Tab-separated table of C-alpha atoms and ligand atoms in Angstrom:
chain	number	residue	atom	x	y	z
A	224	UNK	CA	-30.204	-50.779	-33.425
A	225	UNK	CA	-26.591	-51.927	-31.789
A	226	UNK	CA	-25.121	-50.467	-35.285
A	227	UNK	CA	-27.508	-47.203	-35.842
A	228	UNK	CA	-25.686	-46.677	-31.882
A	229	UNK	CA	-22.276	-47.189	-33.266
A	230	UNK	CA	-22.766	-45.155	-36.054
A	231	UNK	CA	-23.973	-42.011	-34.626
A	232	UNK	CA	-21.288	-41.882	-31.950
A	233	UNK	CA	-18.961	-42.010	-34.502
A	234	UNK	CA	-20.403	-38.993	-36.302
A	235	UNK	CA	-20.545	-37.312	-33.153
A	236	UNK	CA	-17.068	-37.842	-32.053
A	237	UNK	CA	-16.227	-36.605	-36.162
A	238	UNK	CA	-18.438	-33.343	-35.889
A	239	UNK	CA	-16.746	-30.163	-36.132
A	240	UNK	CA	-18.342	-27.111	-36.536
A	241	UNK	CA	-17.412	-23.359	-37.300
A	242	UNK	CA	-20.250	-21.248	-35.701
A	243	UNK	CA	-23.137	-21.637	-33.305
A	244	UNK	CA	-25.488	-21.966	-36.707
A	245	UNK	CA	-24.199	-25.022	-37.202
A	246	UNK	CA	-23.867	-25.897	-33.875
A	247	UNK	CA	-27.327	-25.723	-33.075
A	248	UNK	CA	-27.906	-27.457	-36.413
A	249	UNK	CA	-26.247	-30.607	-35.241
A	250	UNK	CA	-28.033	-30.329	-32.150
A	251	UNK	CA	-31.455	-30.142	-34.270
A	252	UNK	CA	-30.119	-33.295	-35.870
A	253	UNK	CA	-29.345	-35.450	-33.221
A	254	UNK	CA	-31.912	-34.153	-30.123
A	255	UNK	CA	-34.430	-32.188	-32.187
A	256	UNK	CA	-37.891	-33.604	-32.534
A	257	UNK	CA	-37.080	-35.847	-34.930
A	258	UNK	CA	-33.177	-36.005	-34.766
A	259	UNK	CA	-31.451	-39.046	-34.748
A	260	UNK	CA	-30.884	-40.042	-31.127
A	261	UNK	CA	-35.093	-38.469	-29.997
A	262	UNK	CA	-35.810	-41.701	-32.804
A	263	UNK	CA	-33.861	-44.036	-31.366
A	264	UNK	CA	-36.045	-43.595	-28.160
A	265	UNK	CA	-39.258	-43.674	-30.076
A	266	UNK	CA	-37.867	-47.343	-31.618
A	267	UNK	CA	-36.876	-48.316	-28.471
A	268	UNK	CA	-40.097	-50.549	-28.101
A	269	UNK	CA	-39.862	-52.361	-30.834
A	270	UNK	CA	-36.056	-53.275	-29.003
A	271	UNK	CA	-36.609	-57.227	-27.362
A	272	UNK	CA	-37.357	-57.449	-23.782
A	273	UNK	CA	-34.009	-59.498	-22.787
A	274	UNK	CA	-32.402	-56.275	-24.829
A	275	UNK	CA	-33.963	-53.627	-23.491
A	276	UNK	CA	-32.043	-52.931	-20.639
A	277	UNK	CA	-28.615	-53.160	-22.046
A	278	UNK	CA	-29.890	-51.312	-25.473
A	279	UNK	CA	-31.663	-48.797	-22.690
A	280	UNK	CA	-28.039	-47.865	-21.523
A	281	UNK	CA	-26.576	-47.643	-24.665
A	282	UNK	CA	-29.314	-44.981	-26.234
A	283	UNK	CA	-28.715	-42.759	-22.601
A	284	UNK	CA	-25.119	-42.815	-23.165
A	285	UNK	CA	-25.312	-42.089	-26.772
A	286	UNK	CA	-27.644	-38.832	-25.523
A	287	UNK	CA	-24.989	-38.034	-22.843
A	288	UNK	CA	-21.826	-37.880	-25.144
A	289	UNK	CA	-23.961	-35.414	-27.780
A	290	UNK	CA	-24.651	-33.400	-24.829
A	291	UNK	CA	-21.112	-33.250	-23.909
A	292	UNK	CA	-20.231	-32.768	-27.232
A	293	UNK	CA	-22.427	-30.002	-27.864
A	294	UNK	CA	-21.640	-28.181	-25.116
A	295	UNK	CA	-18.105	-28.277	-25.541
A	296	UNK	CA	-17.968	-27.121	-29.211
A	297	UNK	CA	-19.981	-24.260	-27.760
A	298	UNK	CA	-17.455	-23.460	-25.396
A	299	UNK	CA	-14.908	-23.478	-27.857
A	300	UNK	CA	-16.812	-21.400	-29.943
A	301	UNK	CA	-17.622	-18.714	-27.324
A	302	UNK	CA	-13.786	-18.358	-26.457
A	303	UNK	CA	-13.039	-17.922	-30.615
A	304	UNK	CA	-15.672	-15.641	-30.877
A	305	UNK	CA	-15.633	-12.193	-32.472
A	306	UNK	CA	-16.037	-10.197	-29.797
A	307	UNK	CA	-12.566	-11.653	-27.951
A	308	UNK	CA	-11.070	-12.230	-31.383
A	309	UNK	CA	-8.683	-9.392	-30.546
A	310	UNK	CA	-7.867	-10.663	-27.096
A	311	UNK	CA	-4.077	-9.874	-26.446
A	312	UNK	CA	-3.378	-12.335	-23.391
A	313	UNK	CA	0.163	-10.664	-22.842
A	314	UNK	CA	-1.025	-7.015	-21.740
A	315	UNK	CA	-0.146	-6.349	-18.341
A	316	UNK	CA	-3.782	-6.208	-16.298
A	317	UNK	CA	-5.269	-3.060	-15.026
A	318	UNK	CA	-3.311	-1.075	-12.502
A	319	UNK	CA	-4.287	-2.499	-9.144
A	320	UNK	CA	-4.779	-0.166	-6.098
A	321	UNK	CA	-3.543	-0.875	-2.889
A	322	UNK	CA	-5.683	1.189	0.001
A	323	UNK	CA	-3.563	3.070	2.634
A	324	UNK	CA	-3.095	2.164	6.880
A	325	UNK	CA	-4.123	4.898	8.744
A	326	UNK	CA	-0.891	6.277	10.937
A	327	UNK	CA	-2.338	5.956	14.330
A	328	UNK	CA	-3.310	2.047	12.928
A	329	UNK	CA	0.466	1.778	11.564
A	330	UNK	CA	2.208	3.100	14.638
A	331	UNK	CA	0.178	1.130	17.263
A	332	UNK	CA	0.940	-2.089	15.343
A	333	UNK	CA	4.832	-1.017	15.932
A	334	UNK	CA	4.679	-0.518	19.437
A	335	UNK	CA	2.407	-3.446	19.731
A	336	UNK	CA	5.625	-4.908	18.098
A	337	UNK	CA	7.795	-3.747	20.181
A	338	UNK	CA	6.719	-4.479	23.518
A	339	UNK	CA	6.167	-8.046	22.142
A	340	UNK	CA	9.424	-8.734	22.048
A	341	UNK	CA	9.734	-7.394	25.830
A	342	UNK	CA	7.130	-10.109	27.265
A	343	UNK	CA	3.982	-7.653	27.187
A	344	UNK	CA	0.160	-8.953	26.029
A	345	UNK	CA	-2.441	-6.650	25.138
A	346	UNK	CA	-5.227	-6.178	27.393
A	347	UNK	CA	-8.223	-3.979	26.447
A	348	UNK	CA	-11.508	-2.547	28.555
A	349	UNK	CA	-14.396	-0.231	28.302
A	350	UNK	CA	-14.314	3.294	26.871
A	351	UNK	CA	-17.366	3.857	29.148
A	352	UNK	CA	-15.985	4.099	32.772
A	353	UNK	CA	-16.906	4.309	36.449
A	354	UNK	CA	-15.539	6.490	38.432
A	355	UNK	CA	-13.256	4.033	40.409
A	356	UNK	CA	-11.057	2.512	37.566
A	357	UNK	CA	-10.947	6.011	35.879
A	358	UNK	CA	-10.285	8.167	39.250
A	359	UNK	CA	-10.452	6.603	42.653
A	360	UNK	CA	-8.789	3.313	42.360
A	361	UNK	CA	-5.808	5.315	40.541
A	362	UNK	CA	-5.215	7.637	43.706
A	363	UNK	CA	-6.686	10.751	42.702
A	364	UNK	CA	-8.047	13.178	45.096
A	365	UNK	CA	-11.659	14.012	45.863
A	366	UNK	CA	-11.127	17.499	44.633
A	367	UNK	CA	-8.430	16.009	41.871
A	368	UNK	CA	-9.256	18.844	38.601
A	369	UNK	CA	-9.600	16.107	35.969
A	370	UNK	CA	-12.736	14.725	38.160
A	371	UNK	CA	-14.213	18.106	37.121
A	372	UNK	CA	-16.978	18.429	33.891
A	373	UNK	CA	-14.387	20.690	32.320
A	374	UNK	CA	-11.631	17.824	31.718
A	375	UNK	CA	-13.893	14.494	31.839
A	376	UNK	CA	-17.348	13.277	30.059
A	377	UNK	CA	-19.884	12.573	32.063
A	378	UNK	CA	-22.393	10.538	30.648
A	379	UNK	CA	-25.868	12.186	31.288
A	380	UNK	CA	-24.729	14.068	34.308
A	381	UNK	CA	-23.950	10.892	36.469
A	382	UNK	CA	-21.197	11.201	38.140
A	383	UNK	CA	-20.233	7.973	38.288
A	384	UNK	CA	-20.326	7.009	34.732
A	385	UNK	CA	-17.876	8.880	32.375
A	386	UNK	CA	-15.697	8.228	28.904
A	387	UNK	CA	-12.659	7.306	30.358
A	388	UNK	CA	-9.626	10.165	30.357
A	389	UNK	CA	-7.113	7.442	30.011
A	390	UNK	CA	-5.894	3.885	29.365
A	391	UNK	CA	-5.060	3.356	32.897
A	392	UNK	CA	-8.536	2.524	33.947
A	393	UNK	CA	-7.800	-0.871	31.993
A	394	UNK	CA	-4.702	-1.399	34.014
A	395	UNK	CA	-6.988	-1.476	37.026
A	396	UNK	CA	-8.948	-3.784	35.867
A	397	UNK	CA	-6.408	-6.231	35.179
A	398	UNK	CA	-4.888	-5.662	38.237
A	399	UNK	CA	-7.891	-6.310	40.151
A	400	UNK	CA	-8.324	-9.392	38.037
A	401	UNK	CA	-4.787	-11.233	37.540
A	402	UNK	CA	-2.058	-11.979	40.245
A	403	UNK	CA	1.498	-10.612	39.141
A	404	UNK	CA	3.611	-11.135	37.315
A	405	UNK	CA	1.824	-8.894	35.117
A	406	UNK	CA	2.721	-7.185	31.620
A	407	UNK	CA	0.249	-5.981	30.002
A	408	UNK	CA	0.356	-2.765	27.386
A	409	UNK	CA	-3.284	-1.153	27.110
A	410	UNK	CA	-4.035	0.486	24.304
A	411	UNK	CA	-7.125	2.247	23.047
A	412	UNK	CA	-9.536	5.202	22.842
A	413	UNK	CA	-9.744	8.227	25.486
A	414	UNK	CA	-11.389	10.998	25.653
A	415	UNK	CA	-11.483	14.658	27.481
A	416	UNK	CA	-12.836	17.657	27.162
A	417	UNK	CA	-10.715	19.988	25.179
A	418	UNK	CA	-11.215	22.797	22.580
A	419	UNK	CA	-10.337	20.855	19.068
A	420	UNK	CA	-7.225	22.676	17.978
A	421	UNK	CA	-3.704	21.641	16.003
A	422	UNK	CA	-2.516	20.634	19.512
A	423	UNK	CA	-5.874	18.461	21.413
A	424	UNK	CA	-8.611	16.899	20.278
A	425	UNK	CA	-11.338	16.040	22.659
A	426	UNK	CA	-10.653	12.001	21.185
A	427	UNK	CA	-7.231	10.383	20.991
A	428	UNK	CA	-5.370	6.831	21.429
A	429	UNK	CA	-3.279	5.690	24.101
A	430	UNK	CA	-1.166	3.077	24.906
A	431	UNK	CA	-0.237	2.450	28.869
A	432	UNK	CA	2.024	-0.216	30.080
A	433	UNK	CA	1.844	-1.600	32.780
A	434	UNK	CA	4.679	-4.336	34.718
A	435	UNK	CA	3.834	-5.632	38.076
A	436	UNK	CA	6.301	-8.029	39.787
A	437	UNK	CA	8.961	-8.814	42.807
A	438	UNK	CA	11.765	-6.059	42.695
A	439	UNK	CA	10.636	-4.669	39.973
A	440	UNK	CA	12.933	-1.067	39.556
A	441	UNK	CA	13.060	2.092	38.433
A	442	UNK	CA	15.893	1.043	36.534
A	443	UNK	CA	13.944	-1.141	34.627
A	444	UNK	CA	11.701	1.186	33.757
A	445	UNK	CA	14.294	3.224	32.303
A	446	UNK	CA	15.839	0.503	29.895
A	447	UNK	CA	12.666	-0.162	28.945
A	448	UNK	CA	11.559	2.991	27.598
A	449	UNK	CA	15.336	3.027	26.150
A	450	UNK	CA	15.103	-0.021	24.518
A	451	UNK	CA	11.422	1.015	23.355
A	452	UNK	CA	12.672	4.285	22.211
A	453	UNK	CA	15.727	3.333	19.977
A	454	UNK	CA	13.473	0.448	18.324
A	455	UNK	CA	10.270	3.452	17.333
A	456	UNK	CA	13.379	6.075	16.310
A	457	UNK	CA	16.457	4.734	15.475
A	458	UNK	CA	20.087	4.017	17.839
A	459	UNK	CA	20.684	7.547	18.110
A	460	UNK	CA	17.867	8.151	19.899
A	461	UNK	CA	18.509	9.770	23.477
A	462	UNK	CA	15.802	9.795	26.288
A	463	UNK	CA	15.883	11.902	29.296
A	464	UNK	CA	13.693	11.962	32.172
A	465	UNK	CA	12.316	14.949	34.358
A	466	UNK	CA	10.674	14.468	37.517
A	467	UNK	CA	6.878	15.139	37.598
A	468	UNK	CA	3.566	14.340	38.963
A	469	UNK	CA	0.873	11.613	38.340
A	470	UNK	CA	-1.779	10.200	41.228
A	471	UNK	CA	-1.233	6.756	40.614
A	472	UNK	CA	3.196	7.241	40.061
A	473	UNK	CA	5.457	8.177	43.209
A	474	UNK	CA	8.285	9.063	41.934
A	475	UNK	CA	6.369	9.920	38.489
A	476	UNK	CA	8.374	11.393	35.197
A	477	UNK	CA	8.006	12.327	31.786
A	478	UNK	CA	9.903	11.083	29.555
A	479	UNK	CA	11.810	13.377	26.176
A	480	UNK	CA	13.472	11.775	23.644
A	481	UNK	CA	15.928	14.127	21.346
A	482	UNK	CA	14.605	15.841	18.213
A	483	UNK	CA	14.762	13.548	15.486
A	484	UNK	CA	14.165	16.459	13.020
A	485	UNK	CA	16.992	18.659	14.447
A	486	UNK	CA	19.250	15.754	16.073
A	487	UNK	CA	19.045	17.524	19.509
A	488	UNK	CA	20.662	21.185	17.800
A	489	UNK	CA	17.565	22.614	18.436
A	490	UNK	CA	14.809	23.669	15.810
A	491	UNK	CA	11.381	25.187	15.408
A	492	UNK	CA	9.518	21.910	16.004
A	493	UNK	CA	11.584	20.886	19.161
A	494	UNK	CA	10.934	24.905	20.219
A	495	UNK	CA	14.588	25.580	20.292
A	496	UNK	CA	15.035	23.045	22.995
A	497	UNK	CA	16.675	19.807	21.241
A	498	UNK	CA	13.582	17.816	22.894
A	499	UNK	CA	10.258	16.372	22.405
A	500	UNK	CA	8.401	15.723	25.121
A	501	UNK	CA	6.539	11.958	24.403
A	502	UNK	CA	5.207	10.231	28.006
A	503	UNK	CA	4.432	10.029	31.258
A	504	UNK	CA	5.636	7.285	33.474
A	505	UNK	CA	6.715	6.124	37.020
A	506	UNK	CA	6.383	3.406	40.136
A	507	UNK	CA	2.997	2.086	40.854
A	508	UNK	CA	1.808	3.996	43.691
A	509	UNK	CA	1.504	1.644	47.003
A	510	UNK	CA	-1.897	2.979	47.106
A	511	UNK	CA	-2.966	1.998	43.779
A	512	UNK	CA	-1.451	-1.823	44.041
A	513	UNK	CA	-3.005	-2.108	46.971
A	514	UNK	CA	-6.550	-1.065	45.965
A	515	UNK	CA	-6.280	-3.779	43.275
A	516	UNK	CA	-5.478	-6.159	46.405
A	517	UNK	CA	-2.228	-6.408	45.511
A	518	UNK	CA	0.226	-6.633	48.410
A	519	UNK	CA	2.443	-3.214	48.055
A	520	UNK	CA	5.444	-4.749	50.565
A	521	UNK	CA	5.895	-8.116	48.234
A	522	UNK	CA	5.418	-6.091	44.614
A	523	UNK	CA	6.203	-3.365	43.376
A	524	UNK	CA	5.615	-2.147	39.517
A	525	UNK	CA	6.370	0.640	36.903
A	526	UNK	CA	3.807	2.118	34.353
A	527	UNK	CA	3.928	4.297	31.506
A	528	UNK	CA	1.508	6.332	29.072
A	529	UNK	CA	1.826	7.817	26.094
A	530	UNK	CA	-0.234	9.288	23.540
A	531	UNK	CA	-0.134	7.658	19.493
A	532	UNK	CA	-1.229	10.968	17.783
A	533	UNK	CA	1.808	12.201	19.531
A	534	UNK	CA	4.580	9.591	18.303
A	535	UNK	CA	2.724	9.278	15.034
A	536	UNK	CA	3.313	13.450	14.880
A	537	UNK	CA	6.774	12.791	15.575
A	538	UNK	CA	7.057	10.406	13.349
A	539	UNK	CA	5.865	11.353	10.363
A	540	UNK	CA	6.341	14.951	11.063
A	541	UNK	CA	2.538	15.794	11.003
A	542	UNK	CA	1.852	19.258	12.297
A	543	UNK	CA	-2.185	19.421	13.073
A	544	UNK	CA	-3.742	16.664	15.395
A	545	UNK	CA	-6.854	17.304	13.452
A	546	UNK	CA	-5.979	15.564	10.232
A	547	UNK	CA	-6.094	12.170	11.975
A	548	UNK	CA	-10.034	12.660	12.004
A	549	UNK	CA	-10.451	13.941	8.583
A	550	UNK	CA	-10.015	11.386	6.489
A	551	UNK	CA	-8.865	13.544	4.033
A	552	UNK	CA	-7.508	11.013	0.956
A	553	UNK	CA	-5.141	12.860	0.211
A	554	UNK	CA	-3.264	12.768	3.881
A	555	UNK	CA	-4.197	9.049	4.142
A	556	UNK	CA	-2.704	8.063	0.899
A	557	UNK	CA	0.595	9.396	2.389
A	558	UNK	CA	0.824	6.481	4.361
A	559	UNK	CA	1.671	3.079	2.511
A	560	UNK	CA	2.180	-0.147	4.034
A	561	UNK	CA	3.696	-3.533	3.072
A	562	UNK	CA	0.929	-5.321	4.445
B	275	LIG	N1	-2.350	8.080	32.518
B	275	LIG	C1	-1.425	9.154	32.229
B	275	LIG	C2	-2.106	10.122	31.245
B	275	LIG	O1	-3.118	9.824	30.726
B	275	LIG	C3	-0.155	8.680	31.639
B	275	LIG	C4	0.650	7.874	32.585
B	275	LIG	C5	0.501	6.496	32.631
B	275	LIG	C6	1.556	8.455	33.438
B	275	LIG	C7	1.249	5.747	33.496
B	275	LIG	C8	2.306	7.716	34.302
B	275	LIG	C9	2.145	6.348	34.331
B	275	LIG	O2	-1.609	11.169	30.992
């Protein structure tokens, strides 16, 4: 038995074969009913008893290696076979297409960037609101016109519960939550009730900032927004600031930076003025720190505001707010990315 063993492995490690006929042929041979190795296991009791188990070991082994054997021939058949027998490994692969970032996606990420650098974390809060983070925390009046159903959403005619109008509600919140220092840009999803035209949308994206701390200046606000300007446009970037009027901001600005499609010469985008106007900004009202229980006489804070449709317009020159809700391909593909 030892040398019928001996001498089938050997054929098996000899066999070569040129199709799967004869592949399945030498599998008839050796496993088949009455192939070779199924008739070694039908002899195996005539094998002595102090034998068997050793002899056992060598049959299964014998079975395993023409199992092996046959199922690697196959796979080297399969690879040679006709159907790949014009295979041409050195042809560059199918073209490969990369999707697009959507602009608002790909400017947030930037400013995200740059107030990194500055020290500022991202905090984030609900686009459903209450009155008090959106409204009364933030100074505004009773009879403030953006508390009015023709600016805000109300949410089933409560009046308490509302999509928020801006990114400052979520400054609130952290304020009531965290003790200063705090740095915190808040970006997200606001809403207000506007006719949908090239110039508003009743949904955009914000980001706010937000730094609370000792002596903090309005000089530092201004270097800030320098700094943050000259890293979104370019050095040549200028900024200037008008006085204005926000609730929650005394003294309160908005902030231009020059016409990057003109240089400042003035042009049809800029309106002839050399100037595009791109936030709102100012101190932290005492009022407003102090409704978050934070003590106006030891802190003091700037905040900004800005809208991304509007840098992303500036930008990348885009001339209708509208085709950021499209998703028209063909504006989307516009905008490749690295990542
Ligand atoms: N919250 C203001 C807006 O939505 C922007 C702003 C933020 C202005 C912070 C001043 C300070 O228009």
């Amino acid at each position: 038995m030892r040398s019928k063993i001996s001498e089938i492995r050997e054929k098996i490690e000899k066999y070569q074969v040129s199709n799967l006929k004869e592949l399945e042929e030498m599998r008839v041979a050796l496993l088949g009913k009455k192939g070779q190795i199924t008739q070694l296991f039908s002899e195996f009791r005539y094998v002595a008893d102090n034998e068997k188990k050793e002899i056992g070991k060598l049959v299964n082994n014998l079975k395993n290696t023409a199992i092996d054997k046959i199922a690697s021939l196959k796979e080297n058949l399969e690879v040679s076979d006709e159907k790949f027998s014009n295979l041409d490994l050195s042809l560059p692969g199918y073209p490969f297409k990369f999707g697009s970032r959507h602009p608002i996606s790909l400017v947030k990420e930037e400013l995200y960037d740059i107030f990194k650098t500055l020290g500022f974390s991202i905090a984030e809060g609900p686009e459903i609101e209450d009155d008090w983070h959106v409204f009364s925390s933030l100074n505004f009046a009773e009879e403030h016109p953006a508390r009015d159903m023709q600016d805000t959403f109300f949410i089933e005619n409560k009046p308490d519960i509302l999509l928020r109008t801006h990114t400052s509600s979520v400054q609130v919140r952290v304020m009531e939550k965290q003790k200063p220092p705090i740095r915190v840009i808040c970006p997200g999803r606001v809403f207000r009730n506007e006719a949908i035209s090239a110039r508003a949308h009743c949904i955009f994206h914000q980001i706010e900032g937000l730094y609370v701390d000792e002596n903090v200046s309005f000089s530092d606000l201004k270097q800030t927004l320098l700094f943050f300007a000259q890293e979104l446009f370019g050095d040549e970037i200028k900024i200037r600031l008008r006085p204005s009027y926000f609730p929650f901001t005394e003294p309160s600005a908005e902030m231009d930076v020059s016409c990057n499609l003109c240089g400042g010469k003035g042009c049809a985008v800029c309106k002839h003025t050399g100037w595009l106007e791109i936030l709102g900004c100012g101190m932290v009202d005492k009022n407003v720190l102090e409704n978050c229980n934070i003590d106006s006489k030891k802190y003091s804070g700037y905040a900004f505001g800005m809208g991304i449709e509007r840098i992303a317009m500036i930008k990348y020159q885009i001339k209708d707010l509208r085709l950021y809700f499209e998703n028209d391909y063909r504006f989307l593909n516009q905008f490749k990315s690295v990542l």
